[in-house]
Tab-separated table of C-alpha atoms and ligand atoms in Angstrom:
chain	number	residue	atom	x	y	z
X	400	MET	CA	-25.921	16.695	4.518
X	401	ASP	CA	-27.878	14.514	6.955
X	402	PRO	CA	-26.148	14.954	10.368
X	403	ARG	CA	-26.212	11.176	10.811
X	404	PHE	CA	-23.740	10.942	7.947
X	405	GLU	CA	-21.126	12.887	9.913
X	406	LYS	CA	-21.336	10.093	12.482
X	407	TYR	CA	-21.214	7.607	9.620
X	408	ALA	CA	-17.917	9.026	8.301
X	409	LYS	CA	-16.385	8.896	11.776
X	410	LEU	CA	-17.674	5.335	12.271
X	411	LEU	CA	-16.065	4.151	9.025
X	412	ILE	CA	-12.712	5.707	9.911
X	413	ASP	CA	-12.637	4.672	13.591
X	414	VAL	CA	-14.345	1.253	13.501
X	415	GLY	CA	-14.619	0.122	9.871
X	416	ILE	CA	-11.042	0.801	8.796
X	417	ASN	CA	-9.529	1.910	12.130
X	418	VAL	CA	-6.752	3.796	10.365
X	419	GLN	CA	-3.585	3.984	12.471
X	420	PRO	CA	-1.284	6.972	12.993
X	421	GLY	CA	1.320	6.951	10.243
X	422	GLN	CA	-0.662	4.604	7.999
X	423	THR	CA	-1.616	5.303	4.375
X	424	LEU	CA	-5.336	5.093	3.612
X	425	VAL	CA	-6.701	4.421	0.134
X	426	ILE	CA	-10.316	5.540	-0.373
X	427	SER	CA	-12.387	4.505	-3.408
X	428	CYS	CA	-15.526	6.580	-3.849
X	429	PRO	CA	-17.922	7.661	-6.615
X	430	VAL	CA	-17.294	11.258	-7.753
X	431	ASP	CA	-20.852	12.319	-6.945
X	432	LYS	CA	-20.259	11.453	-3.279
X	433	ALA	CA	-17.348	13.886	-2.989
X	434	GLU	CA	-18.897	15.674	-0.002
X	435	PHE	CA	-18.884	12.454	2.015
X	436	ALA	CA	-15.400	11.580	0.744
X	437	ARG	CA	-14.133	14.938	2.052
X	438	MET	CA	-15.501	14.118	5.510
X	439	LEU	CA	-13.763	10.740	5.372
X	440	VAL	CA	-10.486	12.397	4.396
X	441	SER	CA	-10.729	14.926	7.255
X	442	GLU	CA	-11.557	12.163	9.758
X	443	ALA	CA	-8.657	10.061	8.482
X	444	TYR	CA	-6.113	12.870	8.953
X	445	ARG	CA	-7.631	13.595	12.373
X	446	ALA	CA	-6.934	9.950	13.224
X	447	GLY	CA	-3.302	10.433	12.161
X	448	ALA	CA	-3.259	9.029	8.614
X	449	ARG	CA	0.077	9.482	6.858
X	450	GLU	CA	-1.568	10.160	3.513
X	451	VAL	CA	-5.017	9.613	2.015
X	452	VAL	CA	-4.866	8.369	-1.579
X	453	MET	CA	-8.137	8.935	-3.465
X	454	ARG	CA	-9.405	6.631	-6.200
X	455	TRP	CA	-12.474	8.216	-7.816
X	456	ASN	CA	-14.937	6.244	-9.891
X	457	ASP	CA	-18.169	6.859	-11.769
X	458	GLN	CA	-20.742	4.284	-12.796
X	459	PHE	CA	-21.787	6.134	-15.964
X	460	ILE	CA	-18.198	6.323	-17.188
X	461	SER	CA	-17.589	2.649	-16.336
X	462	ARG	CA	-20.711	1.693	-18.258
X	463	GLU	CA	-19.671	3.747	-21.307
X	464	ARG	CA	-16.327	1.982	-21.253
X	465	TYR	CA	-17.885	-1.509	-21.127
X	466	LEU	CA	-20.251	-0.532	-23.951
X	467	HIS	CA	-17.947	1.335	-26.303
X	468	ALA	CA	-14.256	0.793	-25.595
X	469	ALA	CA	-12.202	-1.268	-28.073
X	470	ASP	CA	-12.708	-4.961	-27.437
X	471	GLU	CA	-9.040	-5.846	-26.936
X	472	ILE	CA	-8.625	-3.618	-23.873
X	473	PHE	CA	-10.638	-6.145	-21.826
X	474	ASP	CA	-7.838	-8.656	-22.312
X	475	THR	CA	-5.061	-6.355	-21.119
X	476	CYS	CA	-3.936	-4.933	-17.812
X	477	ARG	CA	-1.402	-2.102	-17.894
X	478	PRO	CA	1.396	-2.969	-15.466
X	479	TRP	CA	1.129	0.360	-13.591
X	480	GLN	CA	-2.568	-0.236	-12.885
X	481	ALA	CA	-1.773	-3.424	-11.007
X	482	ASP	CA	1.448	-2.019	-9.592
X	483	MET	CA	-0.390	0.848	-7.899
X	484	LEU	CA	-2.578	-1.496	-5.853
X	485	ASN	CA	0.173	-4.029	-5.189
X	486	THR	CA	2.596	-1.302	-4.044
X	487	LEU	CA	0.060	0.256	-1.685
X	488	ALA	CA	-0.751	-3.156	-0.198
X	489	ARG	CA	2.978	-3.856	0.239
X	490	GLU	CA	3.496	-0.594	2.137
X	491	GLY	CA	0.713	-1.634	4.525
X	492	ALA	CA	-1.963	0.801	3.390
X	493	ALA	CA	-5.586	0.288	4.492
X	494	PHE	CA	-8.317	0.180	1.835
X	495	LEU	CA	-11.741	1.778	2.297
X	496	SER	CA	-14.299	1.397	-0.492
X	497	VAL	CA	-17.488	3.420	-0.577
X	498	ILE	CA	-20.031	2.084	-3.011
X	499	SER	CA	-23.106	3.931	-4.228
X	500	ALA	CA	-24.567	2.626	-7.441
X	501	ASP	CA	-27.699	2.106	-9.500
X	502	PRO	CA	-28.350	-1.672	-9.358
X	503	ASP	CA	-29.468	-1.475	-13.014
X	504	GLY	CA	-26.658	0.870	-14.009
X	505	MET	CA	-24.716	-1.846	-15.809
X	506	ASN	CA	-27.695	-3.338	-17.668
X	507	GLY	CA	-27.001	-4.160	-21.264
X	508	ILE	CA	-23.231	-4.356	-21.045
X	509	ASP	CA	-21.524	-7.383	-22.536
X	510	HIS	CA	-21.052	-9.592	-19.498
X	511	SER	CA	-18.178	-11.477	-21.114
X	512	ARG	CA	-16.157	-8.234	-21.094
X	513	THR	CA	-16.254	-8.070	-17.284
X	514	VAL	CA	-15.397	-11.778	-17.083
X	515	ARG	CA	-12.393	-11.344	-19.412
X	516	GLU	CA	-11.247	-8.260	-17.557
X	517	ASN	CA	-11.362	-10.158	-14.248
X	518	ARG	CA	-9.306	-12.903	-15.834
X	519	VAL	CA	-6.420	-10.535	-16.607
X	520	PHE	CA	-6.762	-8.236	-13.581
X	521	GLY	CA	-7.230	-10.975	-10.969
X	522	PRO	CA	-3.755	-12.539	-11.337
X	523	ALA	CA	-2.084	-9.121	-11.925
X	524	VAL	CA	-3.282	-7.747	-8.569
X	525	ALA	CA	-2.709	-11.023	-6.703
X	526	GLU	CA	-0.548	-9.334	-4.068
X	527	PHE	CA	-3.234	-6.749	-3.306
X	528	ARG	CA	-6.017	-9.380	-3.240
X	529	GLU	CA	-3.975	-11.625	-0.963
X	530	ALA	CA	-3.404	-8.725	1.476
X	531	GLN	CA	-7.174	-8.262	1.706
X	532	MET	CA	-8.334	-11.882	1.644
X	533	SER	CA	-5.968	-12.865	4.440
X	534	ASP	CA	-6.592	-9.644	6.430
X	535	LYS	CA	-2.922	-8.633	6.304
X	536	VAL	CA	-4.103	-5.024	6.118
X	537	GLN	CA	-7.361	-3.419	7.253
X	538	TRP	CA	-10.035	-3.036	4.619
X	539	CYS	CA	-13.668	-1.995	4.694
X	540	ILE	CA	-16.585	-1.749	2.271
X	541	ALA	CA	-19.630	0.417	3.028
X	542	ALA	CA	-22.409	2.032	0.982
X	543	LEU	CA	-24.088	5.401	0.454
X	544	PRO	CA	-27.582	6.009	-0.969
X	545	GLU	CA	-28.039	6.571	-4.704
X	546	LYS	CA	-31.211	7.866	-6.347
X	547	ASN	CA	-31.909	5.065	-8.833
X	548	TRP	CA	-31.078	2.500	-6.187
X	549	ALA	CA	-33.631	4.217	-3.883
X	550	LYS	CA	-36.271	4.225	-6.658
X	551	LYS	CA	-35.726	0.525	-7.255
X	552	MET	CA	-36.079	-0.313	-3.573
X	553	PHE	CA	-39.107	1.943	-3.010
X	554	PRO	CA	-40.862	2.050	-6.396
X	555	GLY	CA	-44.068	3.663	-5.077
X	556	CYS	CA	-42.287	6.718	-3.647
X	557	ALA	CA	-41.296	10.039	-5.211
X	558	GLY	CA	-37.558	10.599	-5.685
X	559	ASP	CA	-36.884	12.576	-2.488
X	560	GLU	CA	-39.022	10.319	-0.355
X	561	ALA	CA	-37.361	7.181	-1.751
X	562	MET	CA	-33.923	8.669	-0.984
X	563	LYS	CA	-34.996	9.493	2.560
X	564	LYS	CA	-36.201	5.919	3.027
X	565	LEU	CA	-32.916	4.530	1.724
X	566	ARG	CA	-30.915	6.884	3.965
X	567	ASP	CA	-32.994	5.715	6.950
X	568	ALA	CA	-32.554	2.066	5.954
X	569	ILE	CA	-28.769	2.406	5.618
X	570	CYS	CA	-28.496	4.249	8.969
X	571	LYS	CA	-30.558	1.533	10.608
X	572	THR	CA	-28.340	-1.270	9.282
X	573	MET	CA	-25.296	0.776	10.398
X	574	ARG	CA	-26.750	1.242	13.911
X	575	ILE	CA	-26.677	5.027	13.507
X	576	GLU	CA	-29.437	6.968	15.253
X	577	ALA	CA	-29.877	10.719	15.647
X	578	ASP	CA	-28.938	10.548	19.330
X	579	ASN	CA	-26.735	7.490	19.835
X	580	ASP	CA	-23.032	6.783	19.694
X	581	PRO	CA	-22.667	4.301	16.820
X	582	VAL	CA	-19.036	3.564	17.774
X	583	GLU	CA	-20.285	2.207	21.108
X	584	ALA	CA	-23.168	0.353	19.395
X	585	TRP	CA	-20.633	-1.389	17.139
X	586	ARG	CA	-18.410	-2.289	20.079
X	587	LYS	CA	-21.341	-4.211	21.588
X	588	HIS	CA	-22.342	-5.705	18.247
X	589	ASN	CA	-18.806	-6.964	17.579
X	590	GLU	CA	-18.710	-8.472	21.068
X	591	ALA	CA	-21.917	-10.448	20.421
X	592	LEU	CA	-20.631	-11.737	17.065
X	593	ASN	CA	-17.276	-12.639	18.622
X	594	ALA	CA	-18.959	-14.725	21.340
X	595	ARG	CA	-20.873	-16.704	18.729
X	596	LYS	CA	-17.881	-17.354	16.487
X	597	LYS	CA	-15.900	-18.573	19.502
X	598	LYS	CA	-18.636	-21.076	20.357
X	599	LEU	CA	-18.867	-22.382	16.782
X	600	THR	CA	-15.085	-22.731	16.584
X	601	GLU	CA	-15.085	-24.763	19.813
X	602	PHE	CA	-17.587	-27.276	18.368
X	603	ASN	CA	-14.964	-27.996	15.689
X	604	PHE	CA	-17.579	-29.504	13.364
X	605	LYS	CA	-16.541	-32.100	10.818
X	606	SER	CA	-19.513	-31.232	8.635
X	607	LEU	CA	-22.764	-29.275	8.407
X	608	HIS	CA	-25.967	-30.612	6.884
X	609	TYR	CA	-28.443	-28.063	5.439
X	610	THR	CA	-32.073	-28.875	4.642
X	611	ASN	CA	-35.237	-26.883	3.897
X	612	SER	CA	-38.569	-27.258	2.112
X	613	LEU	CA	-37.300	-25.564	-1.076
X	614	GLY	CA	-35.139	-28.585	-1.848
X	615	THR	CA	-31.828	-27.642	-0.266
X	616	ASP	CA	-30.153	-30.828	0.962
X	617	LEU	CA	-26.475	-30.113	1.235
X	618	THR	CA	-23.577	-31.499	3.242
X	619	ILE	CA	-20.544	-29.261	3.714
X	620	GLU	CA	-17.373	-30.650	5.264
X	621	LEU	CA	-15.145	-28.212	7.099
X	622	PRO	CA	-11.325	-28.363	6.990
X	623	GLU	CA	-9.137	-29.448	9.911
X	624	GLY	CA	-8.245	-26.514	12.133
X	625	HIS	CA	-10.937	-24.210	10.733
X	626	TYR	CA	-12.173	-21.287	12.782
X	627	TRP	CA	-15.213	-19.069	12.404
X	628	GLU	CA	-14.803	-15.400	11.586
X	629	GLY	CA	-17.259	-12.544	11.909
X	630	GLY	CA	-17.723	-9.090	13.315
X	631	ASN	CA	-14.341	-7.463	13.513
X	632	SER	CA	-11.061	-9.120	12.588
X	633	ALA	CA	-7.458	-8.291	13.422
X	634	SER	CA	-4.924	-7.422	10.724
X	635	SER	CA	-1.504	-9.078	10.836
X	636	LYS	CA	-0.403	-6.047	12.923
X	637	GLY	CA	-3.229	-6.721	15.418
X	638	VAL	CA	-5.385	-3.766	14.339
X	639	TYR	CA	-9.130	-4.508	14.589
X	640	PHE	CA	-11.384	-3.533	11.704
X	641	ASN	CA	-14.791	-4.428	10.192
X	642	ALA	CA	-14.301	-5.558	6.602
X	643	ASN	CA	-17.969	-5.187	5.725
X	644	MET	CA	-20.339	-2.650	7.167
X	645	PRO	CA	-23.050	-3.590	7.871
X	646	THR	CA	-22.312	-7.152	8.930
X	647	GLU	CA	-24.364	-9.781	10.736
X	648	GLU	CA	-22.640	-12.958	9.552
X	649	ILE	CA	-20.370	-15.592	11.061
X	650	PHE	CA	-18.399	-17.433	8.390
X	651	THR	CA	-15.719	-19.977	7.688
X	652	ALA	CA	-14.318	-21.858	4.700
X	653	PRO	CA	-15.590	-25.239	3.484
X	654	ARG	CA	-13.364	-28.118	2.406
X	655	ARG	CA	-12.942	-27.618	-1.307
X	656	ASP	CA	-13.813	-31.212	-2.238
X	657	GLY	CA	-16.187	-31.872	0.682
X	658	VAL	CA	-19.460	-30.386	-0.588
X	659	ASN	CA	-22.241	-32.703	-1.790
X	660	GLY	CA	-25.925	-32.247	-2.574
X	661	LYS	CA	-28.125	-29.380	-3.682
X	662	ALA	CA	-28.324	-25.720	-2.646
X	663	VAL	CA	-31.381	-23.706	-3.712
X	664	SER	CA	-31.044	-19.908	-3.717
X	665	THR	CA	-33.530	-17.930	-1.629
X	666	LYS	CA	-32.836	-14.351	-2.717
X	667	PRO	CA	-32.086	-12.755	-6.088
X	668	PHE	CA	-28.526	-12.924	-7.336
X	669	VAL	CA	-27.443	-9.719	-9.070
X	670	ILE	CA	-24.842	-10.176	-11.765
X	671	GLY	CA	-23.765	-7.587	-14.341
X	672	GLY	CA	-27.022	-5.682	-13.803
X	673	GLU	CA	-29.142	-8.784	-14.359
X	674	ILE	CA	-31.259	-10.193	-11.538
X	675	ILE	CA	-31.469	-13.970	-11.288
X	676	ASP	CA	-34.437	-14.718	-9.058
X	677	ARG	CA	-34.086	-18.390	-8.350
X	678	PHE	CA	-31.431	-20.973	-9.126
X	679	ALA	CA	-29.961	-24.161	-7.724
X	680	PHE	CA	-26.474	-25.627	-7.750
X	681	THR	CA	-25.801	-29.355	-7.406
X	682	PHE	CA	-22.422	-30.342	-5.978
X	683	GLU	CA	-20.414	-33.545	-6.231
X	684	SER	CA	-17.155	-33.782	-4.289
X	685	GLY	CA	-17.149	-29.997	-4.033
X	686	LYS	CA	-17.669	-29.297	-7.720
X	687	ILE	CA	-20.766	-27.610	-9.145
X	688	VAL	CA	-21.969	-30.241	-11.617
X	689	ASN	CA	-25.403	-28.844	-12.422
X	690	ILE	CA	-27.096	-25.431	-12.548
X	691	GLU	CA	-30.856	-24.998	-12.623
X	692	THR	CA	-32.452	-21.657	-13.528
X	693	GLU	CA	-35.865	-20.568	-14.770
X	694	ASP	CA	-34.394	-18.611	-17.690
X	695	PRO	CA	-31.795	-20.327	-19.966
X	696	LYS	CA	-29.985	-16.971	-20.356
X	697	HIS	CA	-29.380	-16.949	-16.600
X	698	LYS	CA	-27.966	-20.446	-16.726
X	699	LYS	CA	-25.415	-19.254	-19.293
X	700	MET	CA	-24.496	-16.254	-17.097
X	701	LEU	CA	-23.939	-18.461	-14.063
X	702	GLU	CA	-21.931	-20.876	-16.183
X	703	ASP	CA	-19.698	-17.983	-17.290
X	704	GLU	CA	-19.176	-16.988	-13.660
X	705	ILE	CA	-18.195	-20.461	-12.462
X	706	THR	CA	-15.798	-21.081	-15.340
X	707	VAL	CA	-13.677	-17.944	-14.822
X	708	ASP	CA	-11.000	-20.281	-13.471
X	709	ASP	CA	-10.688	-23.773	-11.963
X	710	GLY	CA	-11.653	-22.688	-8.443
X	711	ALA	CA	-14.792	-20.770	-9.424
X	712	ARG	CA	-16.746	-24.055	-9.554
X	713	TYR	CA	-16.092	-24.771	-5.859
X	714	LEU	CA	-17.317	-23.140	-2.664
X	715	GLY	CA	-15.160	-20.686	-0.727
X	716	GLU	CA	-17.439	-19.488	2.080
X	717	VAL	CA	-20.042	-20.829	4.486
X	718	ALA	CA	-21.833	-18.006	6.323
X	719	LEU	CA	-24.483	-18.170	9.023
X	720	VAL	CA	-27.030	-15.373	9.492
X	721	PRO	CA	-30.191	-15.821	11.564
X	722	TYR	CA	-33.481	-15.487	9.674
X	723	ASP	CA	-34.518	-12.899	12.248
X	724	SER	CA	-31.317	-10.824	12.036
X	725	PRO	CA	-32.018	-7.067	12.257
X	726	ILE	CA	-31.441	-6.631	8.515
X	727	SER	CA	-33.607	-9.629	7.667
X	728	ASN	CA	-36.381	-8.194	9.861
X	729	MET	CA	-36.381	-4.980	7.848
X	730	ASN	CA	-37.843	-7.153	5.111
X	731	MET	CA	-36.236	-5.188	2.316
X	732	LEU	CA	-34.425	-6.384	-0.724
X	733	PHE	CA	-31.458	-4.051	-1.223
X	734	TYR	CA	-30.343	-5.544	-4.581
X	735	ASP	CA	-26.833	-5.354	-3.151
X	736	THR	CA	-24.889	-8.229	-1.634
X	737	LEU	CA	-23.300	-5.994	1.004
X	738	PHE	CA	-26.747	-5.710	2.613
X	739	ASP	CA	-28.663	-8.728	1.368
X	740	GLU	CA	-26.019	-11.238	2.507
X	741	ASN	CA	-26.698	-10.019	6.052
X	742	ALA	CA	-30.330	-11.019	5.791
X	743	SER	CA	-29.657	-14.651	4.959
X	744	CYS	CA	-27.385	-17.628	5.454
X	745	HIS	CA	-25.212	-17.697	2.380
X	746	LEU	CA	-22.489	-19.533	0.538
X	747	ALA	CA	-19.967	-18.169	-1.930
X	748	PHE	CA	-18.432	-19.847	-4.932
X	749	GLY	CA	-14.804	-18.970	-5.580
X	750	ALA	CA	-11.974	-17.967	-3.258
X	751	SER	CA	-12.019	-18.787	0.434
X	752	TYR	CA	-10.691	-16.664	3.250
X	753	PRO	CA	-7.845	-18.600	4.933
X	754	THR	CA	-9.891	-19.267	8.097
X	755	ILE	CA	-7.782	-22.169	9.352
X	756	ARG	CA	-5.131	-21.998	12.048
X	757	GLY	CA	-1.988	-20.457	10.544
X	758	GLY	CA	-3.830	-19.970	7.239
X	759	ALA	CA	-2.862	-16.314	6.780
X	760	ASP	CA	0.836	-17.213	6.649
X	761	MET	CA	0.482	-20.269	4.406
X	762	THR	CA	1.571	-20.333	0.785
X	763	THR	CA	-1.011	-20.907	-1.926
X	764	GLU	CA	0.109	-24.549	-2.151
X	765	GLN	CA	-0.193	-25.080	1.603
X	766	ARG	CA	-3.691	-23.633	1.597
X	767	ALA	CA	-4.722	-25.898	-1.253
X	768	ALA	CA	-3.267	-28.887	0.605
X	769	ALA	CA	-5.285	-27.891	3.683
X	770	GLY	CA	-8.457	-28.080	1.574
X	771	LEU	CA	-9.054	-24.360	0.951
X	772	ASN	CA	-10.404	-23.272	-2.410
X	773	GLN	CA	-8.635	-20.614	-4.486
X	774	SER	CA	-9.997	-18.511	-7.296
X	775	ILE	CA	-9.923	-14.981	-8.665
X	776	THR	CA	-13.678	-14.753	-8.037
X	777	HIS	CA	-15.819	-14.765	-4.895
X	778	GLU	CA	-19.590	-14.420	-5.251
X	779	ASP	CA	-22.086	-14.801	-2.412
X	780	PHE	CA	-25.485	-16.379	-2.928
X	781	MET	CA	-28.260	-16.723	-0.366
X	782	VAL	CA	-29.637	-20.006	0.919
X	783	GLY	CA	-31.279	-18.980	4.226
X	784	SER	CA	-35.000	-19.482	4.716
X	785	ALA	CA	-37.520	-19.421	7.578
X	786	ASP	CA	-37.431	-23.229	7.769
X	787	LEU	CA	-33.706	-23.813	7.246
X	788	SER	CA	-32.235	-26.531	9.427
X	789	ILE	CA	-28.486	-27.000	9.883
X	790	VAL	CA	-27.132	-29.908	11.870
X	791	GLY	CA	-23.443	-30.064	12.720
X	792	THR	CA	-21.584	-33.365	13.097
X	793	THR	CA	-18.513	-33.394	15.340
X	794	HIS	CA	-15.424	-35.562	14.801
X	795	ASP	CA	-16.666	-37.972	17.490
X	796	GLY	CA	-19.997	-38.387	15.717
X	797	ARG	CA	-22.219	-36.147	17.862
X	798	ARG	CA	-24.995	-34.408	15.953
X	799	ILE	CA	-25.689	-30.871	17.192
X	800	PRO	CA	-28.448	-28.578	15.915
X	801	VAL	CA	-26.869	-25.327	14.716
X	802	PHE	CA	-29.930	-23.798	13.011
X	803	VAL	CA	-33.545	-24.645	13.805
X	804	GLU	CA	-36.369	-22.966	11.866
X	805	GLY	CA	-33.983	-20.500	10.259
X	806	ASN	CA	-32.297	-19.294	13.458
X	807	PHE	CA	-29.353	-20.246	15.672
X	808	ALA	CA	-30.186	-23.134	17.981
X	809	PHE	CA	-27.931	-21.705	20.706
E	795	ZN	ZN1	-20.328	-13.552	3.723
E	796	ZN	ZN1	-18.619	-13.571	0.722
């Protein structure tokens, strides 16, 4: 095991999830990363975890299921499956997910099966999803290298060399060096992100206007009382954690019906193993009314995604990432949103995080009334480019540059 990964395990437990003495921790991890999972478990008990509950997964087995299981199972959710997650969320457990997958590992599966499964699982695990989306409990997602993923990212390299490059790339994004203290590096990083989100919140923009040479010309209104999130967040018990590692973004929620114009994607969108290189969404009063793609098959796939439920057609996230962010400067396509979203300004269709004052304690109806979108889905897509301009308009009509030439103007 690469000694940097011992630091990585400690970083995830102490900073990513920040498990508290007496708290239950749920870890999801692929079976072939058991060695790393064991380190996480040891670190968690060292930090005082009450119990670590393991949830193992395996991409090959998942793929076999999507390919060969009886069709009707994708329309059913056994009550105990949902109950397990809902119960753990209710008892205040923290949720750490380690992902490590072949980006092409789900190629060829029937995409409608995953859509149908989401339709039945989404509502069944609503309590668990709500605990995460509103940061009631700590949660964290991070990634480990995988050999086919490495080959895809570094196609010219032999297997071992590609894996080494991917390990190096992940350590770099995680601010882990052979001789540094990544916990301290993340303390500074979180501080910098916190300063920026405070400034954006103080502007209290009424709307943001995006333009670039690719054809993006989009106005996004922001709800009353919105605030910007980013870096670490506090759970309802005041425990700080980093929900995504790595992270470089500052984000908030748009007004559900306040999005108008066109957004052109700038990085591939990976969906059910398929890579959609370029697409554009046109919005009217918040709703996606037109999809443009190069391949008609991709248009159908995007249509399936945005019709999962009523809210899937509306935006749920507005995220700002400088074009020269450290991950963007690595100039690598990771084929994974966890990394690629940190290299580009992005938007997400589907559910919003309740980033308005008092939002975490609001009912679903109150959130909807405040202009927040709700959905069982949440999918990021990238719109940042080297020439992206974003101008914010305040409630008293001042126009303030937020992004100039792809980067923060302040
Ligand atoms: Zn985001
Ligand atoms: Zn997102």
